Amino acid sequence: QSVLTQPPSASGTPGQRVTISCSGSNSNIGSNTVNWYQLLPGTAPKVVIFSSNQRPSGVPDRFSASKSGTSASLTISGLQSEDEAEYFCSTWDDTLNGHVFGTGTEVTVL
Amino acid sequence: QLQLQESGPGLVKSSATLSVTCSVSGDSIRDNSQYWGWIRQTPGKGLEWIGSIYRSGHTYYNPSLKSRVTLSVDTSKNQLSLTLTSVTAADTAVYYCARDGYSGFAHSYWYLDHWGRGTLVTVSS
């Protein structure tokens, strides 16, 4: 179902750096900006990165992201316990003419 | 502060019609130039965009759901509605509403900037 591919899990100890990849195609990541969402059970999903590398106000600067060609990545530097959540990449798909999401990556803080 | 709150039936019988409402506070749908989106998270299948609607009623739908989905907006109540017909167990999900991109802006820059907490709808046989 998901158009964008992410690793199912990633982990690190507090203070470590974790990077999550997101792979797509020319009709989505290759043509549009990428957004990253954080999902915690029972809470409203939250955008942590928009327009490929922009942080909304209130999102810590330990969250950063980049995009190259048909792939994108999210990096959490200085991992903290509150970062334990599921992360989804997303972008617009020109063929679908709508939003598409990644398969999701569960980040665990060891 | 913008808040979105979904409300739904909780349990729906297979082959019936599912209806979910999203109440918006802290922003006026009528005065806002953004679309409003619906997204669902199904167990084990991640997030799926259902569609997005503008205050005028203009819609974008996910082609895979288009034949069964209707989105509507009530600007007088500041509410959004989602209707999904002929549901099956595969439609069991947490349904979210969210504020989407700006009308007139390139879709490339659209993102869902505020979400509700979602409402779980289970389809039973």
PDB file of C-alpha atoms in Angstrom:
ATOM      1  CA  GLN A   1       0.000   0.000   0.000  1.00  0.00           C
ATOM      2  CA  SER A   2       2.742   2.480   0.988  1.00  0.00           C
ATOM      3  CA  VAL A   3       4.489   4.116  -1.922  1.00  0.00           C
ATOM      4  CA  LEU A   4       7.579   5.186   0.029  1.00  0.00           C
ATOM      5  CA  THR A   5       9.933   2.690   1.673  1.00  0.00           C
ATOM      6  CA  GLN A   6      11.452   3.087   5.133  1.00  0.00           C
ATOM      7  CA  PRO A   7      13.307   0.676   7.416  1.00  0.00           C
ATOM      8  CA  PRO A   8      10.891  -0.793   9.977  1.00  0.00           C
ATOM      9  CA  SER A   9      13.025   0.092  12.963  1.00  0.00           C
ATOM     10  CA  ALA A  10      15.959   2.138  14.186  1.00  0.00           C
ATOM     11  CA  SER A  11      17.465   2.509  17.636  1.00  0.00           C
ATOM     12  CA  GLY A  12      20.147   4.242  19.632  1.00  0.00           C
ATOM     13  CA  THR A  13      21.202   5.132  23.119  1.00  0.00           C
ATOM     14  CA  PRO A  14      20.575   8.605  24.557  1.00  0.00           C
ATOM     15  CA  GLY A  15      22.827  11.137  22.899  1.00  0.00           C
ATOM     16  CA  GLN A  16      23.476   9.038  19.806  1.00  0.00           C
ATOM     17  CA  ARG A  17      22.565   9.943  16.250  1.00  0.00           C
ATOM     18  CA  VAL A  18      19.880   8.028  14.388  1.00  0.00           C
ATOM     19  CA  THR A  19      19.150   8.356  10.673  1.00  0.00           C
ATOM     20  CA  ILE A  20      16.022   7.095   8.920  1.00  0.00           C
ATOM     21  CA  SER A  21      15.909   6.672   5.165  1.00  0.00           C
ATOM     22  CA  CYS A  22      12.940   7.089   2.837  1.00  0.00           C
ATOM     23  CA  SER A  23      13.000   5.842  -0.733  1.00  0.00           C
ATOM     24  CA  GLY A  24      10.550   6.819  -3.438  1.00  0.00           C
ATOM     25  CA  SER A  25      10.420   7.514  -7.149  1.00  0.00           C
ATOM     26  CA  ASN A  26      10.497  10.292  -9.720  1.00  0.00           C
ATOM     27  CA  SER A  27       6.777  10.978  -9.412  1.00  0.00           C
ATOM     28  CA  ASN A  28       6.953  11.662  -5.682  1.00  0.00           C
ATOM     29  CA  ILE A  29      10.224  12.411  -3.867  1.00  0.00           C
ATOM     30  CA  GLY A  30      11.997  13.078  -7.142  1.00  0.00           C
ATOM     31  CA  SER A  31       9.577  15.917  -7.964  1.00  0.00           C
ATOM     32  CA  ASN A  32       8.374  17.262  -4.612  1.00  0.00           C
ATOM     33  CA  THR A  33       9.502  18.237  -1.136  1.00  0.00           C
ATOM     34  CA  VAL A  34       9.437  15.736   1.706  1.00  0.00           C
ATOM     35  CA  ASN A  35       7.795  15.997   5.105  1.00  0.00           C
ATOM     36  CA  TRP A  36       8.339  13.930   8.226  1.00  0.00           C
ATOM     37  CA  TYR A  37       5.727  13.143  10.850  1.00  0.00           C
ATOM     38  CA  GLN A  38       6.123  11.840  14.389  1.00  0.00           C
ATOM     39  CA  LEU A  39       3.412   9.554  15.756  1.00  0.00           C
ATOM     40  CA  LEU A  40       3.022   8.747  19.423  1.00  0.00           C
ATOM     41  CA  PRO A  41       0.147   6.501  20.550  1.00  0.00           C
ATOM     42  CA  GLY A  42      -2.825   8.474  21.803  1.00  0.00           C
ATOM     43  CA  THR A  43      -1.531  11.829  20.656  1.00  0.00           C
ATOM     44  CA  ALA A  44      -2.015  13.926  17.554  1.00  0.00           C
ATOM     45  CA  PRO A  45       0.625  13.251  14.899  1.00  0.00           C
ATOM     46  CA  LYS A  46       3.111  16.072  14.604  1.00  0.00           C
ATOM     47  CA  VAL A  47       5.134  17.373  11.675  1.00  0.00           C
ATOM     48  CA  VAL A  48       8.826  17.572  12.590  1.00  0.00           C
ATOM     49  CA  ILE A  49      10.169  18.501   9.145  1.00  0.00           C
ATOM     50  CA  PHE A  50       8.448  20.132   6.155  1.00  0.00           C
ATOM     51  CA  SER A  51       9.708  21.208   2.731  1.00  0.00           C
ATOM     52  CA  SER A  52      12.496  18.613   2.944  1.00  0.00           C
ATOM     53  CA  ASN A  53      14.592  20.413   5.573  1.00  0.00           C
ATOM     54  CA  GLN A  54      12.520  22.994   7.454  1.00  0.00           C
ATOM     55  CA  ARG A  55      11.686  22.657  11.143  1.00  0.00           C
ATOM     56  CA  PRO A  56       8.379  24.039  12.447  1.00  0.00           C
ATOM     57  CA  SER A  57       8.687  26.325  15.437  1.00  0.00           C
ATOM     58  CA  GLY A  58       8.922  24.312  18.608  1.00  0.00           C
ATOM     59  CA  VAL A  59      10.673  21.323  17.048  1.00  0.00           C
ATOM     60  CA  PRO A  60      14.142  20.870  18.560  1.00  0.00           C
ATOM     61  CA  ASP A  61      17.113  21.521  16.304  1.00  0.00           C
ATOM     62  CA  ARG A  62      18.352  17.973  16.877  1.00  0.00           C
ATOM     63  CA  PHE A  63      15.891  17.055  14.110  1.00  0.00           C
ATOM     64  CA  SER A  64      17.276  17.601  10.629  1.00  0.00           C
ATOM     65  CA  ALA A  65      16.570  16.183   7.197  1.00  0.00           C
ATOM     66  CA  SER A  66      17.784  16.143   3.629  1.00  0.00           C
ATOM     67  CA  LYS A  67      16.683  15.019   0.185  1.00  0.00           C
ATOM     68  CA  SER A  68      18.630  13.828  -2.812  1.00  0.00           C
ATOM     69  CA  GLY A  69      17.084  12.541  -6.005  1.00  0.00           C
ATOM     70  CA  THR A  70      14.373  10.030  -5.123  1.00  0.00           C
ATOM     71  CA  SER A  71      15.487   9.512  -1.520  1.00  0.00           C
ATOM     72  CA  ALA A  72      15.276  11.453   1.694  1.00  0.00           C
ATOM     73  CA  SER A  73      16.485  11.025   5.251  1.00  0.00           C
ATOM     74  CA  LEU A  74      15.663  12.226   8.742  1.00  0.00           C
ATOM     75  CA  THR A  75      18.395  12.510  11.356  1.00  0.00           C
ATOM     76  CA  ILE A  76      17.901  12.824  15.080  1.00  0.00           C
ATOM     77  CA  SER A  77      21.137  14.015  16.678  1.00  0.00           C
ATOM     78  CA  GLY A  78      21.489  13.722  20.423  1.00  0.00           C
ATOM     79  CA  LEU A  79      18.685  11.178  20.761  1.00  0.00           C
ATOM     80  CA  GLN A  80      16.419  11.682  23.769  1.00  0.00           C
ATOM     81  CA  SER A  81      13.892   9.385  25.405  1.00  0.00           C
ATOM     82  CA  GLU A  82      11.002  11.571  24.264  1.00  0.00           C
ATOM     83  CA  ASP A  83      12.030  10.919  20.648  1.00  0.00           C
ATOM     84  CA  GLU A  84      10.854   7.321  20.947  1.00  0.00           C
ATOM     85  CA  ALA A  85       8.012   7.214  18.427  1.00  0.00           C
ATOM     86  CA  GLU A  86       7.087   6.095  14.929  1.00  0.00           C
ATOM     87  CA  TYR A  87       8.243   8.349  12.098  1.00  0.00           C
ATOM     88  CA  PHE A  88       6.720   8.577   8.631  1.00  0.00           C
ATOM     89  CA  CYS A  89       8.041  10.341   5.576  1.00  0.00           C
ATOM     90  CA  SER A  90       5.527  11.833   3.185  1.00  0.00           C
ATOM     91  CA  THR A  91       5.333  13.792  -0.025  1.00  0.00           C
ATOM     92  CA  TRP A  92       2.976  14.617  -2.881  1.00  0.00           C
ATOM     93  CA  ASP A  93       2.759  12.103  -5.693  1.00  0.00           C
ATOM     94  CA  ASP A  94       2.132  13.612  -9.125  1.00  0.00           C
ATOM     95  CA  THR A  95       0.696  10.365 -10.519  1.00  0.00           C
ATOM     96  CA  LEU A  96      -1.671   9.729  -7.614  1.00  0.00           C
ATOM     97  CA  ASN A  97      -2.329  13.478  -7.325  1.00  0.00           C
ATOM     98  CA  GLY A  98      -2.287  13.196  -3.574  1.00  0.00           C
ATOM     99  CA  HIS A  99      -0.206  12.647  -0.463  1.00  0.00           C
ATOM    100  CA  VAL A 100       1.753   9.423  -0.092  1.00  0.00           C
ATOM    101  CA  PHE A 101       3.380   8.101   3.046  1.00  0.00           C
ATOM    102  CA  GLY A 102       6.283   5.894   3.933  1.00  0.00           C
ATOM    103  CA  THR A 103       6.002   2.504   5.594  1.00  0.00           C
ATOM    104  CA  GLY A 104       7.005   3.994   8.937  1.00  0.00           C
ATOM    105  CA  THR A 105      10.046   3.549  11.179  1.00  0.00           C
ATOM    106  CA  GLU A 106       9.804   2.755  14.878  1.00  0.00           C
ATOM    107  CA  VAL A 107      12.567   4.563  16.753  1.00  0.00           C
ATOM    108  CA  THR A 108      13.583   3.020  20.059  1.00  0.00           C
ATOM    109  CA  VAL A 109      15.781   4.688  22.639  1.00  0.00           C
ATOM    110  CA  LEU A 110      17.772   1.952  24.324  1.00  0.00           C
TER     111      LEU A 110
ATOM    112  CA  GLN B   1      -4.632  27.562  19.063  1.00  0.00           C
ATOM    113  CA  LEU B   2      -5.868  25.292  16.296  1.00  0.00           C
ATOM    114  CA  GLN B   3      -7.471  22.069  17.492  1.00  0.00           C
ATOM    115  CA  LEU B   4      -9.106  19.319  15.505  1.00  0.00           C
ATOM    116  CA  GLN B   5     -11.247  16.634  17.103  1.00  0.00           C
ATOM    117  CA  GLU B   6     -12.545  13.581  15.314  1.00  0.00           C
ATOM    118  CA  SER B   7     -15.653  11.717  16.404  1.00  0.00           C
ATOM    119  CA  GLY B   8     -16.887   8.445  15.043  1.00  0.00           C
ATOM    120  CA  PRO B   9     -19.114   5.446  15.770  1.00  0.00           C
ATOM    121  CA  GLY B  10     -16.410   3.222  17.226  1.00  0.00           C
ATOM    122  CA  LEU B  11     -17.911   0.078  15.727  1.00  0.00           C
ATOM    123  CA  VAL B  12     -19.444  -0.393  12.274  1.00  0.00           C
ATOM    124  CA  LYS B  13     -20.861  -3.534  10.717  1.00  0.00           C
ATOM    125  CA  SER B  14     -19.346  -4.937   7.574  1.00  0.00           C
ATOM    126  CA  SER B  15     -20.983  -3.633   4.361  1.00  0.00           C
ATOM    127  CA  ALA B  16     -22.405  -0.621   6.209  1.00  0.00           C
ATOM    128  CA  THR B  17     -21.454   3.040   5.846  1.00  0.00           C
ATOM    129  CA  LEU B  18     -18.868   4.648   8.106  1.00  0.00           C
ATOM    130  CA  SER B  19     -19.175   8.331   9.026  1.00  0.00           C
ATOM    131  CA  VAL B  20     -16.615  10.405  10.900  1.00  0.00           C
ATOM    132  CA  THR B  21     -16.841  14.081  11.812  1.00  0.00           C
ATOM    133  CA  CYS B  22     -13.999  16.501  12.513  1.00  0.00           C
ATOM    134  CA  SER B  23     -14.707  19.594  14.608  1.00  0.00           C
ATOM    135  CA  VAL B  24     -12.288  22.474  14.086  1.00  0.00           C
ATOM    136  CA  SER B  25     -11.631  25.138  16.711  1.00  0.00           C
ATOM    137  CA  GLY B  26      -9.119  27.956  16.774  1.00  0.00           C
ATOM    138  CA  ASP B  27      -9.420  28.561  13.029  1.00  0.00           C
ATOM    139  CA  SER B  28     -12.263  29.261  10.652  1.00  0.00           C
ATOM    140  CA  ILE B  29     -12.672  26.897   7.739  1.00  0.00           C
ATOM    141  CA  ARG B  30     -14.613  29.637   5.914  1.00  0.00           C
ATOM    142  CA  ASP B  31     -11.810  32.190   6.298  1.00  0.00           C
ATOM    143  CA  ASN B  32      -8.899  29.838   5.749  1.00  0.00           C
ATOM    144  CA  SER B  33      -7.272  29.295   2.352  1.00  0.00           C
ATOM    145  CA  GLN B  34      -6.049  25.824   3.200  1.00  0.00           C
ATOM    146  CA  TYR B  35      -7.418  22.428   2.319  1.00  0.00           C
ATOM    147  CA  TRP B  36      -8.377  19.949   5.041  1.00  0.00           C
ATOM    148  CA  GLY B  37      -7.256  16.360   4.802  1.00  0.00           C
ATOM    149  CA  TRP B  38      -8.320  12.950   6.019  1.00  0.00           C
ATOM    150  CA  ILE B  39      -5.807  10.223   6.744  1.00  0.00           C
ATOM    151  CA  ARG B  40      -6.142   6.787   8.272  1.00  0.00           C
ATOM    152  CA  GLN B  41      -3.742   4.434  10.007  1.00  0.00           C
ATOM    153  CA  THR B  42      -4.584   0.795   9.579  1.00  0.00           C
ATOM    154  CA  PRO B  43      -3.026  -1.905  11.741  1.00  0.00           C
ATOM    155  CA  GLY B  44       0.168  -3.035  10.120  1.00  0.00           C
ATOM    156  CA  LYS B  45      -0.297  -0.908   6.970  1.00  0.00           C
ATOM    157  CA  GLY B  46       0.859   2.476   8.075  1.00  0.00           C
ATOM    158  CA  LEU B  47      -0.670   5.780   7.040  1.00  0.00           C
ATOM    159  CA  GLU B  48      -2.957   6.210   4.056  1.00  0.00           C
ATOM    160  CA  TRP B  49      -4.200   9.531   2.692  1.00  0.00           C
ATOM    161  CA  ILE B  50      -7.945   9.391   2.017  1.00  0.00           C
ATOM    162  CA  GLY B  51      -8.523  12.806   0.492  1.00  0.00           C
ATOM    163  CA  SER B  52      -8.571  16.542   1.037  1.00  0.00           C
ATOM    164  CA  ILE B  53     -11.311  19.156   0.769  1.00  0.00           C
ATOM    165  CA  TYR B  54     -11.435  22.940   0.403  1.00  0.00           C
ATOM    166  CA  ARG B  55     -14.002  25.295   1.914  1.00  0.00           C
ATOM    167  CA  SER B  56     -15.676  25.517  -1.497  1.00  0.00           C
ATOM    168  CA  GLY B  57     -16.166  21.748  -1.541  1.00  0.00           C
ATOM    169  CA  HIS B  58     -13.420  21.072  -4.077  1.00  0.00           C
ATOM    170  CA  THR B  59     -11.854  17.713  -3.337  1.00  0.00           C
ATOM    171  CA  TYR B  60      -8.890  15.517  -4.044  1.00  0.00           C
ATOM    172  CA  TYR B  61      -9.416  11.801  -3.430  1.00  0.00           C
ATOM    173  CA  ASN B  62      -7.114   8.819  -3.189  1.00  0.00           C
ATOM    174  CA  PRO B  63      -7.963   6.850  -6.372  1.00  0.00           C
ATOM    175  CA  SER B  64      -7.984   3.593  -4.413  1.00  0.00           C
ATOM    176  CA  LEU B  65     -10.848   4.852  -2.224  1.00  0.00           C
ATOM    177  CA  LYS B  66     -12.540   7.356  -4.513  1.00  0.00           C
ATOM    178  CA  SER B  67     -15.481   5.124  -5.446  1.00  0.00           C
ATOM    179  CA  ARG B  68     -16.470   4.704  -1.774  1.00  0.00           C
ATOM    180  CA  VAL B  69     -15.504   8.029  -0.156  1.00  0.00           C
ATOM    181  CA  THR B  70     -17.300  11.325   0.141  1.00  0.00           C
ATOM    182  CA  LEU B  71     -15.783  14.322   1.910  1.00  0.00           C
ATOM    183  CA  SER B  72     -17.888  17.318   2.856  1.00  0.00           C
ATOM    184  CA  VAL B  73     -17.485  20.579   4.735  1.00  0.00           C
ATOM    185  CA  ASP B  74     -19.959  22.570   6.833  1.00  0.00           C
ATOM    186  CA  THR B  75     -18.549  26.064   7.253  1.00  0.00           C
ATOM    187  CA  SER B  76     -21.439  27.153   9.483  1.00  0.00           C
ATOM    188  CA  LYS B  77     -20.516  24.469  12.021  1.00  0.00           C
ATOM    189  CA  ASN B  78     -16.778  24.617  11.275  1.00  0.00           C
ATOM    190  CA  GLN B  79     -16.848  20.873  10.695  1.00  0.00           C
ATOM    191  CA  LEU B  80     -15.585  18.352   8.197  1.00  0.00           C
ATOM    192  CA  SER B  81     -17.153  15.003   7.426  1.00  0.00           C
ATOM    193  CA  LEU B  82     -16.000  11.735   5.937  1.00  0.00           C
ATOM    194  CA  THR B  83     -18.297   9.018   4.652  1.00  0.00           C
ATOM    195  CA  LEU B  84     -17.037   5.629   3.530  1.00  0.00           C
ATOM    196  CA  THR B  85     -19.480   3.123   2.058  1.00  0.00           C
ATOM    197  CA  SER B  86     -19.446  -0.681   1.845  1.00  0.00           C
ATOM    198  CA  VAL B  87     -16.862  -1.079   4.582  1.00  0.00           C
ATOM    199  CA  THR B  88     -14.935  -4.269   5.252  1.00  0.00           C
ATOM    200  CA  ALA B  89     -12.482  -5.352   7.918  1.00  0.00           C
ATOM    201  CA  ALA B  90      -9.749  -3.705   5.851  1.00  0.00           C
ATOM    202  CA  ASP B  91     -11.294  -0.334   6.709  1.00  0.00           C
ATOM    203  CA  THR B  92     -10.637  -0.823  10.419  1.00  0.00           C
ATOM    204  CA  ALA B  93      -8.341   2.069  11.280  1.00  0.00           C
ATOM    205  CA  VAL B  94      -7.687   5.194  13.258  1.00  0.00           C
ATOM    206  CA  TYR B  95      -9.138   8.037  11.211  1.00  0.00           C
ATOM    207  CA  TYR B  96      -7.460  11.460  11.416  1.00  0.00           C
ATOM    208  CA  CYS B  97      -8.323  14.877  10.098  1.00  0.00           C
ATOM    209  CA  ALA B  98      -5.627  17.478   9.522  1.00  0.00           C
ATOM    210  CA  ARG B  99      -5.097  20.913   8.041  1.00  0.00           C
ATOM    211  CA  ASP B 100      -3.504  20.595   4.611  1.00  0.00           C
ATOM    212  CA  GLY B 101      -1.810  22.818   2.054  1.00  0.00           C
ATOM    213  CA  TYR B 102      -2.727  26.248   0.747  1.00  0.00           C
ATOM    214  CA  SER B 103      -4.991  26.662  -2.238  1.00  0.00           C
ATOM    215  CA  GLY B 104      -2.984  28.153  -5.080  1.00  0.00           C
ATOM    216  CA  PHE B 105       0.330  26.880  -3.746  1.00  0.00           C
ATOM    217  CA  ALA B 106       2.174  24.161  -5.596  1.00  0.00           C
ATOM    218  CA  HIS B 107       1.305  20.712  -4.274  1.00  0.00           C
ATOM    219  CA  SER B 108       4.993  20.092  -3.885  1.00  0.00           C
ATOM    220  CA  TYR B 109       4.918  22.221  -0.764  1.00  0.00           C
ATOM    221  CA  TRP B 110       1.741  20.833   0.767  1.00  0.00           C
ATOM    222  CA  TYR B 111       1.973  19.213   4.168  1.00  0.00           C
ATOM    223  CA  LEU B 112      -0.377  18.397   7.037  1.00  0.00           C
ATOM    224  CA  ASP B 113       0.519  20.958   9.666  1.00  0.00           C
ATOM    225  CA  HIS B 114      -2.016  20.236  12.413  1.00  0.00           C
ATOM    226  CA  TRP B 115      -3.681  16.921  13.155  1.00  0.00           C
ATOM    227  CA  GLY B 116      -6.390  15.663  15.457  1.00  0.00           C
ATOM    228  CA  ARG B 117      -5.788  12.758  17.811  1.00  0.00           C
ATOM    229  CA  GLY B 118      -7.818  10.433  15.649  1.00  0.00           C
ATOM    230  CA  THR B 119     -10.759   8.160  16.270  1.00  0.00           C
ATOM    231  CA  LEU B 120     -10.640   4.369  16.076  1.00  0.00           C
ATOM    232  CA  VAL B 121     -13.278   2.740  13.909  1.00  0.00           C
ATOM    233  CA  THR B 122     -13.544  -1.028  13.956  1.00  0.00           C
ATOM    234  CA  VAL B 123     -15.470  -2.907  11.299  1.00  0.00           C
ATOM    235  CA  SER B 124     -17.125  -6.044  12.608  1.00  0.00           C
ATOM    236  CA  SER B 125     -18.644  -8.919  10.728  1.00  0.00           C
TER     237      SER B 125
END
